[in-house]
XYZ file of N, CA and C in Angstrom:
537
model
N 100.233 51.281 97.840
C 101.316 51.822 96.181
C 101.957 52.524 97.182
N 101.635 53.558 97.784
C 102.210 54.978 98.963
C 103.025 53.673 99.584
N 102.466 52.682 100.838
C 103.130 51.939 101.869
C 104.055 51.000 101.248
N 103.632 50.670 100.317
C 104.672 50.130 100.094
C 105.864 50.383 99.245
N 106.276 51.279 98.971
C 106.858 52.037 98.072
C 108.016 52.966 99.358
N 107.043 53.476 100.350
C 108.187 54.060 101.426
C 108.343 53.228 102.214
N 108.075 51.888 102.337
C 108.812 50.866 103.185
C 109.973 50.076 102.657
N 109.743 50.198 101.252
C 111.201 49.931 100.616
C 112.379 50.556 100.588
N 111.538 52.028 100.792
C 113.245 52.427 101.061
C 113.234 53.436 102.350
N 113.326 52.212 103.144
C 113.831 51.960 104.886
C 113.328 52.750 106.179
N 111.482 53.393 104.855
C 110.357 53.920 106.197
C 109.649 53.600 106.885
N 109.279 53.257 108.858
C 109.915 53.002 108.778
C 107.541 52.822 108.830
N 107.132 52.124 108.370
C 105.389 51.962 108.005
C 104.365 52.116 109.649
N 103.701 52.471 109.581
C 102.251 52.588 110.278
C 100.677 52.688 109.989
N 99.792 51.616 109.379
C 98.736 52.025 108.736
C 97.842 51.460 109.090
N 96.884 52.254 108.753
C 96.433 52.342 109.613
C 94.707 52.132 108.356
N 93.434 51.124 108.501
C 92.160 51.625 108.057
C 91.173 50.362 108.227
N 89.543 50.540 107.855
C 89.271 50.499 108.462
C 89.065 48.455 108.649
N 89.724 48.619 107.384
C 89.528 46.691 106.941
C 90.580 45.518 108.046
N 90.166 45.056 108.963
C 90.907 44.532 110.053
C 92.306 43.721 109.086
N 91.698 43.058 108.477
C 92.522 42.040 107.788
C 93.528 42.016 106.772
N 92.762 43.292 105.569
C 93.229 44.002 104.960
C 94.051 44.500 105.616
N 94.553 45.661 106.129
C 95.734 45.933 106.717
C 96.901 45.654 107.459
N 96.216 44.255 108.143
C 97.147 43.679 108.164
C 98.316 42.793 108.070
N 96.785 42.394 106.487
C 98.402 41.438 106.158
C 99.265 42.852 105.117
N 97.983 44.321 104.285
C 99.513 44.952 104.107
C 100.674 44.648 104.600
N 100.344 44.913 106.025
C 101.742 45.414 107.225
C 103.009 43.599 107.518
N 101.820 42.882 106.843
C 102.790 42.570 107.114
C 103.629 41.699 106.223
N 103.170 42.335 104.745
C 103.360 42.364 103.595
C 105.020 43.290 103.203
N 104.591 44.291 103.944
C 105.561 44.838 103.629
C 106.444 45.926 105.177
N 106.573 44.201 106.120
C 107.151 44.776 107.297
C 106.456 45.726 108.401
N 105.131 46.783 108.073
C 104.936 47.169 108.781
C 104.301 47.363 110.452
N 103.667 48.250 110.602
C 102.738 48.267 111.429
C 100.848 47.954 111.263
N 100.282 47.357 111.329
C 99.032 48.002 111.553
C 98.312 48.454 112.673
N 97.302 49.054 111.845
C 96.164 49.254 112.461
C 94.974 50.241 112.433
N 93.609 49.137 112.821
C 92.843 49.519 112.314
C 92.179 50.743 112.616
N 91.558 51.832 111.112
C 91.385 53.266 111.513
C 90.203 53.760 111.575
N 89.590 54.474 111.556
C 88.187 54.919 111.093
C 88.097 56.646 111.438
N 88.604 57.162 109.965
C 88.808 58.178 110.583
C 88.127 59.330 110.390
N 86.183 59.255 110.885
C 85.260 59.798 110.680
C 85.038 59.139 112.681
N 85.770 58.417 113.378
C 85.693 58.015 114.756
C 86.769 58.631 115.449
N 87.234 59.969 115.950
C 87.878 60.543 116.418
C 88.691 59.540 117.930
N 87.544 58.834 118.202
C 87.949 58.508 119.256
C 89.734 56.977 118.910
N 88.550 56.895 117.291
C 89.593 55.592 117.417
C 90.716 56.693 115.856
N 91.199 57.788 115.679
C 91.872 58.171 115.170
C 93.132 58.895 115.893
N 92.409 59.104 117.265
C 93.520 59.080 117.950
C 93.887 58.325 118.704
N 93.062 56.366 119.171
C 94.429 55.460 118.906
C 95.171 54.992 117.983
N 95.110 55.210 116.661
C 95.858 55.078 115.621
C 96.744 55.681 116.102
N 96.927 56.939 115.895
C 97.935 58.372 116.656
C 98.391 58.301 117.271
N 98.348 56.950 118.690
C 98.959 56.889 119.941
C 99.895 55.177 119.553
N 99.371 55.344 118.517
C 100.320 54.206 117.959
C 101.644 54.558 116.688
N 101.310 55.212 116.634
C 102.115 56.289 115.578
C 103.466 56.126 116.848
N 104.521 56.314 116.244
C 105.878 56.487 117.340
C 106.447 58.381 117.260
N 106.598 57.817 118.158
C 107.264 59.667 118.359
C 107.388 60.403 117.680
N 108.344 60.071 116.700
C 109.582 60.642 115.112
C 108.908 60.653 113.868
N 107.875 60.483 114.506
C 106.712 60.887 112.901
C 107.417 62.035 112.338
N 108.077 61.946 110.761
C 108.224 62.983 110.091
C 107.441 62.414 108.331
N 106.084 62.252 108.068
C 105.428 62.110 107.449
C 104.319 61.406 107.912
N 103.311 61.801 106.710
C 101.489 61.913 107.024
C 100.554 61.279 105.358
N 101.077 60.166 105.173
C 100.565 60.328 103.719
C 97.574 59.603 104.588
N 97.893 61.242 103.828
C 96.373 60.999 104.147
C 96.237 60.504 102.938
N 95.680 59.123 102.784
C 94.243 58.926 101.501
C 93.354 57.718 101.900
N 92.321 58.322 103.090
C 90.745 58.050 102.943
C 90.593 58.797 102.397
N 88.364 57.887 101.257
C 87.960 58.463 101.175
C 87.215 57.783 100.423
N 86.232 58.145 99.157
C 85.107 57.324 99.274
C 84.296 58.544 98.009
N 83.796 57.915 97.148
C 82.147 58.925 96.678
C 81.441 57.172 97.101
N 80.145 58.148 97.113
C 78.522 58.312 97.782
C 77.575 58.601 96.513
N 76.668 57.816 95.829
C 75.870 58.550 95.571
C 76.331 58.639 93.817
N 75.097 58.846 93.245
C 75.206 58.904 91.601
C 74.558 59.815 90.829
N 74.182 61.614 91.031
C 72.072 62.059 90.584
C 72.804 63.462 90.534
N 71.846 64.017 90.418
C 72.224 65.348 90.389
C 72.420 66.461 91.636
N 72.819 67.331 91.768
C 72.050 68.184 93.101
C 70.473 68.006 93.888
N 69.944 68.189 92.721
C 68.336 67.926 93.232
C 67.627 66.643 93.498
N 68.264 65.748 93.286
C 67.996 64.985 93.927
C 68.835 63.901 95.190
N 70.205 65.434 95.132
C 70.609 64.276 96.216
C 70.597 64.037 97.363
N 71.722 62.861 97.501
C 71.207 62.507 99.163
C 72.209 63.599 99.675
N 71.396 64.018 101.337
C 72.522 64.924 102.536
C 72.901 63.318 103.174
N 72.800 62.781 103.360
C 73.090 62.015 104.044
C 74.287 61.303 103.496
N 74.298 61.233 102.295
C 75.312 60.496 101.063
C 76.435 61.627 101.057
N 76.198 62.985 101.603
C 77.334 64.277 101.171
C 77.419 64.522 102.794
N 77.537 63.879 103.813
C 77.799 64.274 104.927
C 78.334 63.572 105.038
N 78.618 62.230 104.988
C 79.255 60.763 104.736
C 80.816 61.052 104.293
N 80.328 61.001 103.015
C 81.406 61.549 101.982
C 82.897 63.077 102.461
N 81.769 64.191 103.261
C 83.108 65.289 103.967
C 83.015 65.155 105.076
N 82.655 63.854 105.925
C 83.051 63.266 107.046
C 84.767 62.622 107.050
N 83.849 62.077 105.624
C 85.043 61.291 105.744
C 86.587 61.749 104.201
N 86.416 61.811 103.712
C 87.183 62.689 102.730
C 87.834 64.006 103.310
N 86.405 65.272 104.429
C 87.610 66.390 104.213
C 88.244 66.029 105.928
N 86.922 66.078 107.041
C 87.132 66.184 108.071
C 88.275 64.836 109.089
N 88.218 63.524 107.971
C 89.076 62.490 107.982
C 90.811 63.068 107.956
N 90.608 63.742 107.278
C 92.143 64.225 106.966
C 92.461 65.385 107.440
N 92.185 66.361 108.458
C 92.062 67.242 109.294
C 91.609 65.904 110.679
N 90.865 65.609 111.275
C 91.177 64.710 112.092
C 92.903 63.796 112.152
N 93.174 63.523 111.652
C 94.743 62.915 111.500
C 95.504 64.138 111.322
N 95.779 64.572 110.858
C 96.234 65.466 110.745
C 97.007 66.736 111.593
N 95.719 66.540 112.808
C 95.687 67.465 113.678
C 96.363 66.261 114.710
N 95.349 65.032 114.869
C 96.378 63.800 115.857
C 97.855 64.321 115.619
N 98.671 63.908 115.161
C 99.650 64.221 114.794
C 100.739 65.721 114.213
N 99.782 65.991 114.209
C 100.688 67.384 114.177
C 101.739 67.209 115.639
N 101.895 67.256 115.984
C 102.911 68.294 116.470
C 104.398 67.079 116.721
N 103.785 65.780 117.050
C 105.244 64.784 116.006
C 106.292 65.913 114.834
N 104.698 65.934 114.133
C 105.406 66.055 112.879
C 105.724 67.202 113.187
N 105.290 68.021 113.511
C 106.329 69.394 114.311
C 107.832 69.438 114.510
N 107.314 68.200 115.872
C 108.937 68.433 116.691
C 110.275 67.072 115.677
N 109.412 66.700 114.275
C 110.633 66.327 113.625
C 111.345 66.989 112.966
N 111.166 67.964 112.914
C 111.428 70.140 112.399
C 111.748 69.154 110.662
N 110.730 68.577 110.285
C 110.526 68.189 108.364
C 109.844 67.061 108.183
N 108.497 67.649 109.280
C 107.424 66.933 108.966
C 106.505 67.818 108.121
N 105.369 66.276 106.712
C 105.540 66.804 105.310
C 104.176 66.397 106.110
N 103.009 66.543 105.226
C 101.526 66.270 104.638
C 100.937 65.668 103.854
N 101.077 64.176 102.901
C 100.630 63.945 101.446
C 99.489 63.588 101.772
N 98.094 64.269 100.854
C 97.152 64.082 100.623
C 96.451 63.180 99.492
N 96.532 62.161 98.917
C 95.898 61.550 98.101
C 94.097 61.848 98.059
N 94.700 63.536 96.590
C 92.989 63.611 96.529
C 92.380 62.815 95.109
N 91.780 63.488 94.424
C 91.062 63.505 92.851
C 90.845 63.865 91.932
N 90.802 63.996 91.205
C 90.725 64.384 89.352
C 89.144 65.481 90.094
N 88.553 64.825 90.483
C 87.436 65.242 90.872
C 87.441 66.508 92.236
N 88.304 67.034 93.117
C 88.804 68.041 93.565
C 88.907 68.439 92.389
N 89.637 68.601 91.461
C 90.362 69.465 90.124
C 88.772 70.059 88.934
N 88.007 69.106 88.651
C 87.404 69.377 88.009
C 85.797 68.176 87.908
N 84.580 68.974 87.868
C 84.062 68.776 88.331
C 82.789 67.828 87.118
N 82.650 66.414 87.126
C 82.241 64.907 86.625
C 79.909 65.309 87.320
N 79.842 65.382 85.948
C 78.044 65.223 85.828
C 77.836 63.949 86.817
N 76.594 64.238 88.216
C 75.883 64.213 88.207
C 77.485 63.377 90.053
N 77.857 63.840 90.541
C 79.304 63.781 90.985
C 79.490 64.631 91.862
N 78.800 65.985 92.146
C 79.050 67.461 93.541
C 79.312 66.599 94.331
N 78.743 65.993 95.008
C 78.676 65.959 96.497
C 79.717 65.491 96.259
N 81.007 64.615 96.351
C 82.406 63.895 95.861
C 83.354 64.680 95.172
N 82.272 66.019 93.831
C 83.624 66.708 93.968
C 83.323 67.798 94.741
N 82.302 67.743 95.557
C 82.844 69.288 96.828
C 83.618 68.790 97.718
N 83.747 67.655 97.794
C 84.620 66.725 99.058
C 86.309 67.026 98.552
N 86.689 66.609 97.991
C 87.909 66.464 97.384
C 87.383 68.079 96.815
N 86.829 68.617 96.771
C 87.265 70.671 96.411
C 88.635 70.965 97.904
N 87.034 70.463 98.718
C 87.021 71.204 99.950
C 88.930 70.176 100.761
N 89.197 68.908 99.999
C 90.703 68.607 100.153
C 92.150 69.224 99.810
N 91.716 69.654 98.745
C 92.604 70.626 98.228
C 92.488 71.964 99.087
N 91.716 72.956 98.798
C 91.479 73.742 100.257
C 92.222 73.446 101.338
N 91.471 72.284 102.309
C 91.887 72.183 103.962
C 94.058 72.528 103.220
N 94.153 71.678 102.352
C 95.937 71.783 102.342
C 96.508 72.795 101.885
N 95.923 73.318 100.647
C 96.816 74.592 100.925
C 96.361 75.368 102.897
N 95.328 75.886 103.334
C 94.754 76.463 104.624
C 95.961 75.896 105.373
N 96.287 74.365 105.083
C 97.831 74.778 106.146
C 98.436 74.674 106.061
N 99.287 74.963 105.165
C 100.529 75.391 104.407
C 100.255 77.276 104.904
N 99.188 77.704 105.383
C 99.196 78.965 104.926
C 99.170 79.368 106.442
N 98.608 78.196 107.209
C 98.632 78.754 108.794
C 99.980 77.162 109.145
N 100.363 77.239 109.194
C 101.940 77.104 109.210
C 101.633 75.429 109.388
N 101.165 75.082 109.213
C 100.572 73.661 109.792
C 101.799 72.485 109.054
N 102.009 72.648 107.893
C 103.731 72.005 107.768
C 103.991 72.867 106.511
N 105.725 72.089 106.463
C 105.853 72.387 106.034
C 105.607 72.864 104.461
N 104.929 71.796 103.914
C 104.789 71.824 102.019
C 103.284 70.845 102.768
N 102.905 70.744 101.657
C 101.396 70.086 101.758
C 101.745 70.134 100.078
N 101.092 68.043 100.044
C 101.444 67.399 98.245
C 100.240 67.693 98.261
N 98.760 67.442 96.626
C 97.454 67.281 97.217
C 98.304 66.368 96.203
N 97.973 65.234 95.560
C 98.146 63.924 94.437
C 97.200 63.495 94.284
N 96.744 63.400 92.043
C 95.753 62.731 92.274
C 96.737 61.588 90.355
N 95.664 61.361 89.736
C 96.274 60.350 89.228
C 96.488 61.842 87.985
N 97.778 61.881 87.309
C 98.082 62.660 86.461
C 98.634 64.222 86.605
N 98.334 64.291 87.844
C 98.365 65.805 88.430
C 99.183 65.888 90.296
N 99.790 66.048 89.696
C 100.424 67.010 91.587
C 100.172 68.589 92.108
N 100.507 68.394 92.990
C 100.875 69.901 93.404
C 100.630 69.414 94.540
N 101.982 70.836 94.672
C 102.801 71.221 96.271
C 102.686 72.651 96.092
N 101.876 72.546 97.655
C 102.137 73.663 97.922
C 103.012 74.125 98.857
N 104.314 74.834 99.104
C 105.661 75.138 100.023
C 105.298 76.926 100.751
N 105.229 76.435 102.112
C 105.960 77.659 102.628
C 107.058 77.770 103.283
N 107.119 78.986 103.100
C 108.539 79.500 103.647
C 108.950 80.523 103.897
N 108.090 81.552 102.917
C 108.399 83.125 103.488
C 108.546 83.832 104.822
N 109.470 84.654 105.094
C 108.879 85.187 106.475
C 107.587 85.851 106.378
N 107.527 86.691 105.103
C 105.667 87.196 105.499
C 104.770 86.385 105.854
N 105.095 85.066 105.740
C 103.597 84.540 105.993
C 102.665 83.495 104.098
N 103.906 84.453 103.325
C 103.100 83.421 101.865
C 104.558 82.543 101.060
N 103.626 82.048 100.136
C 103.874 80.988 99.497
C 104.732 81.388 98.698
N 105.475 80.043 98.673
C 107.624 80.800 98.160
C 107.238 80.001 97.288
N 106.639 79.420 97.029
C 106.295 77.618 96.060
C 104.601 77.402 95.796
N 104.075 77.130 94.659
C 103.554 76.466 94.658
C 103.611 75.671 92.810
N 103.630 74.234 92.875
C 104.007 74.211 92.129
C 102.827 72.823 91.541
N 102.478 73.136 90.086
C 101.669 71.749 89.941
C 102.348 71.270 88.422
N 102.516 69.971 88.848
C 102.504 69.073 87.626
C 101.869 67.987 86.720
N 102.232 67.853 85.685
C 100.699 67.451 85.295
C 101.154 65.401 84.030
N 100.834 64.890 84.142
C 101.135 64.642 82.866
C 100.805 65.043 81.746
């Protein structure tokens, strides 16, 4: 939906996803460009970044996934690693890969599609909750590190926008909108 909306608004859109058939179908539908992307693979992220135009002004991080349905006492550590690698490190990898272009644009923005699980834990979902809480922290930290003029973390019903502008390195605006 985000890629369609951006393309409809005149943005040049490069979409990345693991499944070639789906990402190519989406790109054809919106008039964008497709690239196979696995955010858990640094080489794949670098190849994707190389396909993105130099004048990149917006990054929408949307990769993620939940695995397992068990209490912490029965947690599968490999599932937790996979969720962290995809949900958290995937955001970090792609953001780092495109950061130079976002900064050079003068108004680069990062939007991360999160989850309510990053705000409200649910039973048997601690691994996914932990990953999504970490994504929120990484976004906020990126703003404080002056990586982005602003970071948006969005999920069903809640959008949080944090903007850094203060000369003292502080947060100028931290706005949460809920339905």
